[in-house]
GROMACS .gro file of C-alpha atoms in nm:
model
  416
    1TRP     CA    1   8.002  15.076  -5.917
    2SER     CA    2   8.125  15.011  -5.564
    3TYR     CA    3   8.164  14.666  -5.671
    4GLN     CA    4   8.394  14.685  -5.949
    5GLN     CA    5   8.617  14.886  -5.714
    6LEU     CA    6   8.675  14.674  -5.456
    7ASN     CA    7   9.005  14.479  -5.441
    8ALA     CA    8   8.992  14.063  -5.513
    9SER     CA    9   8.993  13.930  -5.142
   10ALA     CA   10   8.714  14.227  -5.074
   11GLY     CA   11   8.500  14.148  -5.387
   12ARG     CA   12   8.552  13.799  -5.328
   13LEU     CA   13   8.428  13.813  -4.941
   14PHE     CA   14   8.144  14.001  -5.091
   15ARG     CA   15   7.989  13.730  -5.325
   16LEU     CA   16   8.009  13.513  -5.071
   17LEU     CA   17   7.827  13.686  -4.806
   18GLY     CA   18   7.519  13.582  -5.028
   19LEU     CA   19   7.588  13.241  -4.889
   20HIS     CA   20   7.518  13.354  -4.576
   21ALA     CA   21   7.166  13.232  -4.406
   22GLY     CA   22   7.178  13.516  -4.162
   23PRO     CA   23   7.047  13.917  -4.122
   24ASP     CA   24   7.441  13.963  -3.964
   25ILE     CA   25   7.760  13.783  -3.958
   26SER     CA   26   8.085  13.859  -3.717
   27ALA     CA   27   8.375  13.889  -3.859
   28ALA     CA   28   8.507  13.548  -3.739
   29ALA     CA   29   8.220  13.373  -3.931
   30ALA     CA   30   8.254  13.564  -4.233
   31GLY     CA   31   8.715  13.534  -4.124
   32ARG     CA   32   8.567  13.129  -4.209
   33LEU     CA   33   8.356  13.192  -4.494
   34ALA     CA   34   8.644  13.360  -4.709
   35ASP     CA   35   8.908  13.134  -4.524
   36GLN     CA   36   9.075  13.434  -4.428
   37PRO     CA   37   9.325  13.518  -4.125
   38PRO     CA   38   9.095  13.683  -3.870
   39ASP     CA   39   9.343  14.040  -3.938
   40GLU     CA   40   9.242  14.016  -4.297
   41ALA     CA   41   8.891  13.948  -4.265
   42ARG     CA   42   8.860  14.261  -4.068
   43ARG     CA   43   9.081  14.474  -4.267
   44THR     CA   44   8.895  14.277  -4.591
   45LEU     CA   45   8.563  14.366  -4.406
   46GLY     CA   46   8.656  14.751  -4.325
   47GLU     CA   47   8.696  14.782  -4.684
   48LEU     CA   48   8.377  14.703  -4.772
   49THR     CA   49   8.234  14.908  -4.534
   50ARG     CA   50   8.403  15.177  -4.582
   51ALA     CA   51   8.266  15.100  -4.970
   52HIS     CA   52   7.931  15.109  -4.844
   53LEU     CA   53   7.809  14.763  -4.911
   54LEU     CA   54   7.854  14.695  -4.596
   55PHE     CA   55   7.712  14.878  -4.186
   56GLU     CA   56   7.908  14.756  -3.890
   57TYR     CA   57   7.551  14.835  -3.641
   58VAL     CA   58   7.787  14.754  -3.368
   59PRO     CA   59   8.124  14.646  -3.311
   60GLY     CA   60   8.226  14.356  -3.474
   61ARG     CA   61   7.844  14.265  -3.621
   62PHE     CA   62   7.847  14.344  -4.009
   63GLY     CA   63   7.500  14.370  -4.203
   64CYS     CA   64   7.367  14.489  -4.582
   65HIS     CA   65   7.048  14.555  -4.748
   66ASP     CA   66   6.855  14.254  -4.856
   67LEU     CA   67   6.886  14.403  -5.239
   68LEU     CA   68   7.301  14.460  -5.187
   69ARG     CA   69   7.277  14.043  -5.054
   70ALA     CA   70   7.075  13.893  -5.342
   71TYR     CA   71   7.299  14.124  -5.549
   72ALA     CA   72   7.652  13.925  -5.355
   73TYR     CA   73   7.398  13.634  -5.445
   74GLU     CA   74   7.381  13.713  -5.846
   75LEU     CA   75   7.743  13.775  -5.781
   76THR     CA   76   7.875  13.401  -5.611
   77GLN     CA   77   7.636  13.228  -5.843
   78SER     CA   78   7.799  13.395  -6.169
   79VAL     CA   79   8.148  13.395  -6.048
   80ASP     CA   80   8.223  13.167  -5.850
   81SER     CA   81   8.243  12.721  -5.867
   82GLU     CA   82   8.035  12.512  -5.753
   83ALA     CA   83   8.285  12.361  -5.604
   84GLU     CA   84   8.392  12.689  -5.417
   85ARG     CA   85   8.053  12.806  -5.298
   86ARG     CA   86   8.043  12.486  -5.117
   87ALA     CA   87   8.332  12.458  -4.999
   88ALA     CA   88   8.244  12.810  -4.848
   89THR     CA   89   7.928  12.695  -4.697
   90GLY     CA   90   8.059  12.381  -4.544
   91ARG     CA   91   8.343  12.644  -4.380
   92MET     CA   92   8.058  12.892  -4.242
   93LEU     CA   93   7.813  12.536  -4.131
   94ASP     CA   94   8.156  12.411  -3.960
   95HIS     CA   95   8.207  12.747  -3.758
   96TYR     CA   96   7.867  12.766  -3.658
   97LEU     CA   97   7.822  12.411  -3.558
   98HIS     CA   98   8.107  12.321  -3.340
   99THR     CA   99   8.127  12.703  -3.214
  100ALA     CA  100   7.820  12.640  -3.064
  101ALA     CA  101   7.818  12.242  -2.941
  102ALA     CA  102   8.167  12.390  -2.718
  103ALA     CA  103   7.904  12.737  -2.559
  104ALA     CA  104   7.634  12.404  -2.516
  105LEU     CA  105   7.852  12.212  -2.293
  106LEU     CA  106   7.950  12.527  -2.168
  107LEU     CA  107   7.507  12.584  -2.090
  108HIS     CA  108   7.449  12.195  -2.006
  109PRO     CA  109   7.820  12.025  -1.902
  110THR     CA  110   7.638  11.685  -1.869
  111ARG     CA  111   7.434  11.702  -2.170
  112ARG     CA  112   7.392  11.336  -2.322
  113PRO     CA  113   7.707  11.385  -2.652
  114VAL     CA  114   7.716  11.352  -2.992
  115THR     CA  115   7.998  11.268  -3.261
  116LEU     CA  116   7.968  11.579  -3.426
  117ALA     CA  117   8.007  11.626  -3.800
  118ALA     CA  118   8.365  11.617  -3.904
  119ALA     CA  119   8.539  11.943  -3.903
  120GLY     CA  120   8.700  12.020  -4.222
  121PRO     CA  121   9.061  12.147  -4.303
  122GLY     CA  122   9.137  12.528  -4.137
  123ALA     CA  123   8.843  12.476  -3.841
  124MET     CA  124   8.864  12.782  -3.596
  125PRO     CA  125   8.574  12.785  -3.435
  126GLU     CA  126   8.566  13.095  -3.138
  127HIS     CA  127   8.705  13.027  -2.796
  128ILE     CA  128   8.416  13.064  -2.536
  129ALA     CA  129   8.512  13.101  -2.176
  130ASN     CA  130   8.250  13.044  -1.975
  131VAL     CA  131   7.885  13.057  -1.887
  132GLY     CA  132   7.803  13.418  -1.920
  133GLU     CA  133   8.078  13.442  -2.327
  134ALA     CA  134   7.838  13.068  -2.413
  135LEU     CA  135   7.515  13.318  -2.293
  136ALA     CA  136   7.600  13.601  -2.455
  137TRP     CA  137   7.718  13.436  -2.783
  138PHE     CA  138   7.417  13.196  -2.823
  139ASP     CA  139   7.185  13.512  -2.803
  140ALA     CA  140   7.398  13.723  -3.072
  141GLU     CA  141   7.390  13.476  -3.267
  142ARG     CA  142   7.055  13.252  -3.214
  143ARG     CA  143   6.907  13.482  -3.591
  144VAL     CA  144   7.183  13.330  -3.825
  145LEU     CA  145   7.248  12.997  -3.619
  146MET     CA  146   6.826  12.914  -3.690
  147ALA     CA  147   6.902  13.017  -4.068
  148ALA     CA  148   7.212  12.876  -4.040
  149ALA     CA  149   7.051  12.499  -3.990
  150ALA     CA  150   6.746  12.543  -4.244
  151ARG     CA  151   7.025  12.644  -4.535
  152ALA     CA  152   7.257  12.347  -4.411
  153ALA     CA  153   6.894  12.163  -4.510
  154GLU     CA  154   6.875  12.311  -4.817
  155THR     CA  155   7.214  12.300  -4.963
  156GLY     CA  156   7.257  11.892  -4.852
  157PHE     CA  157   7.459  11.976  -4.504
  158ASP     CA  158   7.212  11.777  -4.318
  159ALA     CA  159   7.460  11.648  -4.055
  160HIS     CA  160   7.486  12.025  -3.956
  161ALA     CA  161   7.089  12.057  -4.018
  162TRP     CA  162   7.036  11.825  -3.723
  163GLN     CA  163   7.293  11.925  -3.521
  164ILE     CA  164   7.319  12.305  -3.512
  165PRO     CA  165   6.928  12.299  -3.335
  166TRP     CA  166   7.085  12.010  -3.104
  167ALA     CA  167   7.320  12.247  -2.984
  168MET     CA  168   7.063  12.554  -2.965
  169SER     CA  169   6.842  12.344  -2.769
  170ARG     CA  170   6.909  12.407  -2.415
  171PHE     CA  171   6.960  12.777  -2.472
  172LEU     CA  172   6.614  12.830  -2.642
  173GLU     CA  173   6.445  12.638  -2.366
  174ILE     CA  174   6.616  12.790  -2.064
  175GLN     CA  175   6.555  13.119  -2.305
  176GLY     CA  176   6.231  13.017  -2.309
  177ARG     CA  177   6.222  13.099  -2.656
  178TRP     CA  178   6.002  12.751  -2.726
  179HIS     CA  179   5.816  12.837  -3.067
  180GLU     CA  180   6.191  12.863  -3.185
  181TRP     CA  181   6.265  12.536  -3.037
  182THR     CA  182   5.998  12.387  -3.166
  183ILE     CA  183   6.110  12.576  -3.552
  184THR     CA  184   6.458  12.410  -3.520
  185GLU     CA  185   6.351  12.046  -3.403
  186GLN     CA  186   6.156  12.049  -3.695
  187ILE     CA  187   6.431  12.113  -3.862
  188ALA     CA  188   6.729  11.856  -3.745
  189LEU     CA  189   6.411  11.562  -3.764
  190ALA     CA  190   6.360  11.687  -4.146
  191ALA     CA  191   6.712  11.582  -4.150
  192ALA     CA  192   6.778  11.312  -3.955
  193ARG     CA  193   6.533  11.119  -4.140
  194ARG     CA  194   6.650  11.252  -4.509
  195LEU     CA  195   6.972  11.046  -4.318
  196GLY     CA  196   6.799  10.738  -4.186
  197ASP     CA  197   7.004  10.884  -3.836
  198ARG     CA  198   6.711  10.654  -3.610
  199VAL     CA  199   6.902  10.852  -3.313
  200ALA     CA  200   6.942  11.166  -3.389
  201GLN     CA  201   6.510  11.110  -3.504
  202ALA     CA  202   6.491  11.080  -3.133
  203GLY     CA  203   6.642  11.282  -2.984
  204ALA     CA  204   6.505  11.540  -3.252
  205LEU     CA  205   6.151  11.449  -3.153
  206GLN     CA  206   6.201  11.411  -2.760
  207ARG     CA  207   6.300  11.725  -2.743
  208CYS     CA  208   6.044  11.878  -2.989
  209GLY     CA  209   5.853  11.759  -2.780
  210TYR     CA  210   5.956  11.843  -2.442
  211ALA     CA  211   5.910  12.191  -2.618
  212ASN     CA  212   5.571  12.161  -2.706
  213ALA     CA  213   5.487  12.042  -2.374
  214LEU     CA  214   5.630  12.413  -2.239
  215LEU     CA  215   5.462  12.554  -2.484
  216GLY     CA  216   5.096  12.328  -2.412
  217ASN     CA  217   5.089  12.159  -2.674
  218TYR     CA  218   5.007  11.779  -2.545
  219ASP     CA  219   4.864  11.612  -2.786
  220ASP     CA  220   5.201  11.683  -3.016
  221ALA     CA  221   5.406  11.642  -2.724
  222HIS     CA  222   5.297  11.299  -2.596
  223ALA     CA  223   5.267  11.158  -2.993
  224GLN     CA  224   5.628  11.325  -3.064
  225LEU     CA  225   5.807  11.152  -2.694
  226GLU     CA  226   5.649  10.860  -2.705
  227GLN     CA  227   5.758  10.844  -3.083
  228ALA     CA  228   6.102  10.915  -2.954
  229LEU     CA  229   6.030  10.652  -2.638
  230HIS     CA  230   5.974  10.349  -2.914
  231ILE     CA  231   6.275  10.486  -3.159
  232HIS     CA  232   6.527  10.394  -2.808
  233THR     CA  233   6.321  10.089  -2.735
  234GLU     CA  234   6.389   9.963  -3.074
  235ASN     CA  235   6.712   9.988  -3.096
  236GLY     CA  236   6.768   9.853  -2.744
  237ASP     CA  237   6.857  10.246  -2.559
  238GLN     CA  238   6.825  10.247  -2.244
  239ALA     CA  239   6.917  10.566  -2.145
  240GLY     CA  240   6.754  10.682  -2.474
  241GLN     CA  241   6.449  10.515  -2.331
  242ALA     CA  242   6.500  10.713  -1.952
  243TYR     CA  243   6.537  11.036  -2.106
  244ALA     CA  244   6.225  11.006  -2.277
  245HIS     CA  245   6.041  10.850  -2.005
  246ASN     CA  246   6.168  11.191  -1.804
  247GLY     CA  247   6.007  11.439  -2.117
  248LEU     CA  248   5.696  11.251  -2.080
  249ALA     CA  249   5.667  11.265  -1.681
  250GLY     CA  250   5.732  11.668  -1.714
  251MET     CA  251   5.467  11.667  -1.979
  252LEU     CA  252   5.269  11.471  -1.714
  253ASN     CA  253   5.316  11.722  -1.482
  254PHE     CA  254   5.219  12.028  -1.627
  255GLN     CA  255   4.926  11.897  -1.756
  256GLY     CA  256   4.834  11.835  -1.313
  257ARG     CA  257   4.838  11.392  -1.396
  258TYR     CA  258   5.107  11.331  -1.108
  259GLU     CA  259   5.108  10.987  -1.079
  260GLU     CA  260   5.106  10.899  -1.415
  261ALA     CA  261   5.452  11.163  -1.423
  262LEU     CA  262   5.589  11.008  -1.142
  263THR     CA  263   5.533  10.613  -1.277
  264HIS     CA  264   5.727  10.792  -1.602
  265ALA     CA  265   6.037  10.924  -1.336
  266GLU     CA  266   6.074  10.613  -1.145
  267GLN     CA  267   6.100  10.419  -1.556
  268ALA     CA  268   6.349  10.697  -1.562
  269LEU     CA  269   6.497  10.638  -1.242
  270ASP     CA  270   6.532  10.299  -1.250
  271SER     CA  271   6.751  10.290  -1.598
  272TYR     CA  272   6.941  10.532  -1.501
  273THR     CA  273   7.048  10.378  -1.213
  274VAL     CA  274   7.125  10.006  -1.400
  275ILE     CA  275   7.336  10.182  -1.622
  276GLY     CA  276   7.504  10.376  -1.437
  277ASP     CA  277   7.451  10.735  -1.581
  278GLN     CA  278   7.471  10.963  -1.306
  279SER     CA  279   7.341  11.263  -1.454
  280GLY     CA  280   7.058  11.117  -1.551
  281ARG     CA  281   6.969  11.001  -1.210
  282ALA     CA  282   7.005  11.306  -1.041
  283LEU     CA  283   6.777  11.407  -1.330
  284ALA     CA  284   6.561  11.156  -1.203
  285LEU     CA  285   6.582  11.162  -0.914
  286ASN     CA  286   6.499  11.532  -0.868
  287SER     CA  287   6.166  11.488  -1.060
  288CYS     CA  288   5.989  11.177  -0.835
  289GLY     CA  289   6.108  11.434  -0.474
  290TRP     CA  290   5.919  11.709  -0.723
  291PHE     CA  291   5.653  11.446  -0.700
  292HIS     CA  292   5.591  11.318  -0.411
  293THR     CA  293   5.601  11.670  -0.259
  294VAL     CA  294   5.294  11.763  -0.497
  295LEU     CA  295   5.091  11.420  -0.446
  296GLY     CA  296   5.227  11.519  -0.070
  297ASP     CA  297   5.445  11.303   0.032
  298GLN     CA  298   5.720  11.588   0.200
  299PRO     CA  299   5.967  11.364   0.393
  300ARG     CA  300   6.003  11.140   0.094
  301ALA     CA  301   6.017  11.444  -0.127
  302ILE     CA  302   6.294  11.559   0.099
  303SER     CA  303   6.497  11.185   0.028
  304TYR     CA  304   6.482  11.235  -0.333
  305ALA     CA  305   6.533  11.570  -0.386
  306SER     CA  306   6.814  11.571  -0.150
  307GLN     CA  307   7.008  11.259  -0.294
  308ALA     CA  308   6.972  11.482  -0.619
  309LEU     CA  309   7.083  11.788  -0.447
  310ASP     CA  310   7.447  11.674  -0.357
  311LEU     CA  311   7.463  11.407  -0.652
  312PHE     CA  312   7.452  11.755  -0.881
  313ARG     CA  313   7.659  11.953  -0.672
  314LYS     CA  314   7.920  11.626  -0.721
  315LEU     CA  315   7.873  11.647  -1.094
  316GLY     CA  316   7.890  11.997  -1.118
  317ASN     CA  317   7.572  12.066  -1.210
  318GLN     CA  318   7.483  12.366  -1.118
  319ASP     CA  319   7.181  12.405  -1.334
  320GLY     CA  320   7.056  12.037  -1.184
  321ALA     CA  321   7.125  12.204  -0.882
  322ALA     CA  322   6.876  12.471  -0.890
  323GLY     CA  323   6.591  12.284  -1.005
  324ALA     CA  324   6.643  12.089  -0.654
  325LEU     CA  325   6.770  12.375  -0.488
  326ASP     CA  326   6.387  12.476  -0.573
  327SER     CA  327   6.201  12.145  -0.482
  328LEU     CA  328   6.385  12.132  -0.185
  329GLY     CA  329   6.172  12.431  -0.124
  330TYR     CA  330   5.862  12.346  -0.242
  331ALA     CA  331   5.815  12.061  -0.013
  332GLU     CA  332   5.931  12.226   0.245
  333GLN     CA  333   5.746  12.572   0.217
  334GLN     CA  334   5.441  12.241   0.124
  335GLY     CA  335   5.510  12.096   0.513
  336GLY     CA  336   5.449  12.459   0.691
  337ARG     CA  337   5.836  12.549   0.707
  338PHE     CA  338   5.894  12.863   0.467
  339THR     CA  339   6.233  12.969   0.702
  340GLU     CA  340   6.416  12.696   0.510
  341ALA     CA  341   6.181  12.689   0.200
  342THR     CA  342   6.305  13.041   0.202
  343ARG     CA  343   6.718  12.996   0.251
  344TYR     CA  344   6.631  12.742  -0.062
  345TYR     CA  345   6.483  12.930  -0.354
  346ARG     CA  346   6.707  13.235  -0.274
  347GLU     CA  347   6.991  12.963  -0.371
  348ALA     CA  348   6.838  12.884  -0.636
  349VAL     CA  349   6.719  13.239  -0.745
  350GLU     CA  350   7.124  13.274  -0.736
  351LEU     CA  351   7.210  13.018  -0.949
  352ASN     CA  352   6.937  13.091  -1.198
  353ARG     CA  353   7.118  13.384  -1.253
  354GLU     CA  354   7.411  13.300  -1.251
  355ILE     CA  355   7.332  13.010  -1.584
  356GLY     CA  356   7.108  13.244  -1.791
  357ASN     CA  357   6.786  13.012  -1.676
  358ARG     CA  358   6.469  13.324  -1.753
  359TRP     CA  359   6.223  12.975  -1.696
  360GLY     CA  360   6.336  12.857  -1.443
  361LEU     CA  361   6.426  13.188  -1.266
  362ALA     CA  362   6.061  13.286  -1.288
  363GLU     CA  363   5.924  12.964  -1.155
  364THR     CA  364   6.091  13.002  -0.817
  365LEU     CA  365   6.105  13.363  -0.773
  366ASN     CA  366   5.742  13.274  -0.791
  367HIS     CA  367   5.740  13.023  -0.554
  368LEU     CA  368   5.962  13.187  -0.282
  369GLY     CA  369   5.676  13.477  -0.325
  370ASP     CA  370   5.392  13.266  -0.234
  371SER     CA  371   5.689  13.112   0.065
  372GLU     CA  372   5.735  13.468   0.159
  373HIS     CA  373   5.390  13.568   0.178
  374ALA     CA  374   5.228  13.257   0.386
  375ALA     CA  375   5.495  13.337   0.659
  376GLY     CA  376   5.347  13.744   0.632
  377ASN     CA  377   5.644  13.899   0.464
  378LEU     CA  378   5.455  14.141   0.245
  379ALA     CA  379   5.697  14.306   0.021
  380ALA     CA  380   5.921  14.029   0.033
  381ALA     CA  381   5.613  13.831  -0.114
  382ARG     CA  382   5.592  14.174  -0.362
  383ALA     CA  383   5.913  14.195  -0.458
  384ALA     CA  384   5.919  13.794  -0.579
  385TRP     CA  385   5.598  13.804  -0.766
  386GLU     CA  386   5.715  14.072  -1.007
  387GLU     CA  387   6.045  14.052  -1.083
  388ALA     CA  388   5.855  13.655  -1.195
  389TYR     CA  389   5.541  13.817  -1.363
  390VAL     CA  390   5.783  14.094  -1.536
  391ILE     CA  391   5.986  13.740  -1.737
  392LEU     CA  392   5.697  13.506  -1.749
  393GLU     CA  393   5.496  13.797  -1.916
  394ASP     CA  394   5.793  13.846  -2.147
  395LEU     CA  395   5.807  13.516  -2.240
  396GLY     CA  396   5.465  13.499  -2.312
  397HIS     CA  397   5.376  13.238  -2.112
  398PRO     CA  398   5.040  13.173  -1.870
  399ASP     CA  399   5.104  13.168  -1.570
  400ALA     CA  400   5.178  13.535  -1.552
  401GLY     CA  401   4.868  13.569  -1.541
  402PRO     CA  402   4.802  13.387  -1.176
  403ILE     CA  403   5.129  13.653  -1.096
  404ARG     CA  404   4.913  13.873  -1.132
  405GLY     CA  405   4.626  13.814  -0.993
  406LYS     CA  406   4.890  13.762  -0.724
  407LEU     CA  407   5.009  14.133  -0.762
  408ARG     CA  408   4.660  14.240  -0.726
  409GLU     CA  409   4.489  14.073  -0.439
  410LEU     CA  410   4.837  14.274  -0.255
  411ASP     CA  411   4.687  14.519  -0.382
  412ALA     CA  412   4.365  14.526  -0.310
  413ALA     CA  413   4.456  14.411   0.059
  414GLY     CA  414   4.688  14.727   0.100
  415ALA     CA  415   4.407  14.942  -0.017
  416SER     CA  416   4.151  14.849   0.253
   0.00000   0.00000   0.00000
């Protein structure tokens, strides 16, 4: 009865919402789904809300009951033509892909680019001005984007099915949503295989492999990263090979296999240097610096990490700069220079806060706590460890346990 009272525009949008994959939808996305200008879309959504077919649970985001969603899907299948449904699905996926890609480049401006699926007529990605807005948009749309990637795969939009995960990857990484990251990359890998796109396959394998390494699934991680390296080698893609070597170095680092990791990092550095990839070179310099630190060669570590920091700053890469500052702090700490270490760590902490890198923030806070504790600054050590513990516990990361142990030791020392 409520549907029958709607005007034609509102009835059409309600039906097309049955094609939308996510649990909720923004006004901007609804407008693209129905090919309506923003003001008209907002008016139409208002009518659907007044008819109790949608509810606006936060300003600008709309949801509906699962039974109403199923009813909308039945209606669009019976009323709208297949061509209309496919066009609406394409507009929706274009909206999410091109907005996500723009947001992704704000989070990681020096990442390796891809050629996006061309947007259809009238595409209007949302305007995202800065890192803060990019993080907020991904946070609001995360579940929708995962569902959109799956819907793209189901409906034959395979380019969107691998490129939406590509765009999401950095956000999922820095937010510690590594299990979700593996899920989206499996969607991407299957789509790339259907397309026969070997470059896209290698990228998905590489990202999925690193996500599995972060989760501690080392057998899967090793197999996927080696497959990525094999494809890049077959394609003669030296930059791709370098990225794969860097991923393998990261995986081996998590396993404590530092000498093997250094070998891969040095291979990556050589390749980046040959092809003139400054962003990749900075990444590999920092990796080499870290491995020299944990292997006990502090002077060489400081040399590599300092070069990395200078290059990251020149490139405007705050994420990379935070990592290099953490490496420098760790090298100074290992050399017993706690004042210098703390200065580097605190700068890295602030950068990680700015860019929303929760995992990087927790790691540096843990190191900062260690340095403050070694210097006898117990209150500062407690504050750093407590904040790191909260983040890691929320991420479900195993490093939360050792930090809890450090806090208990502080408590015990205070009691005695």
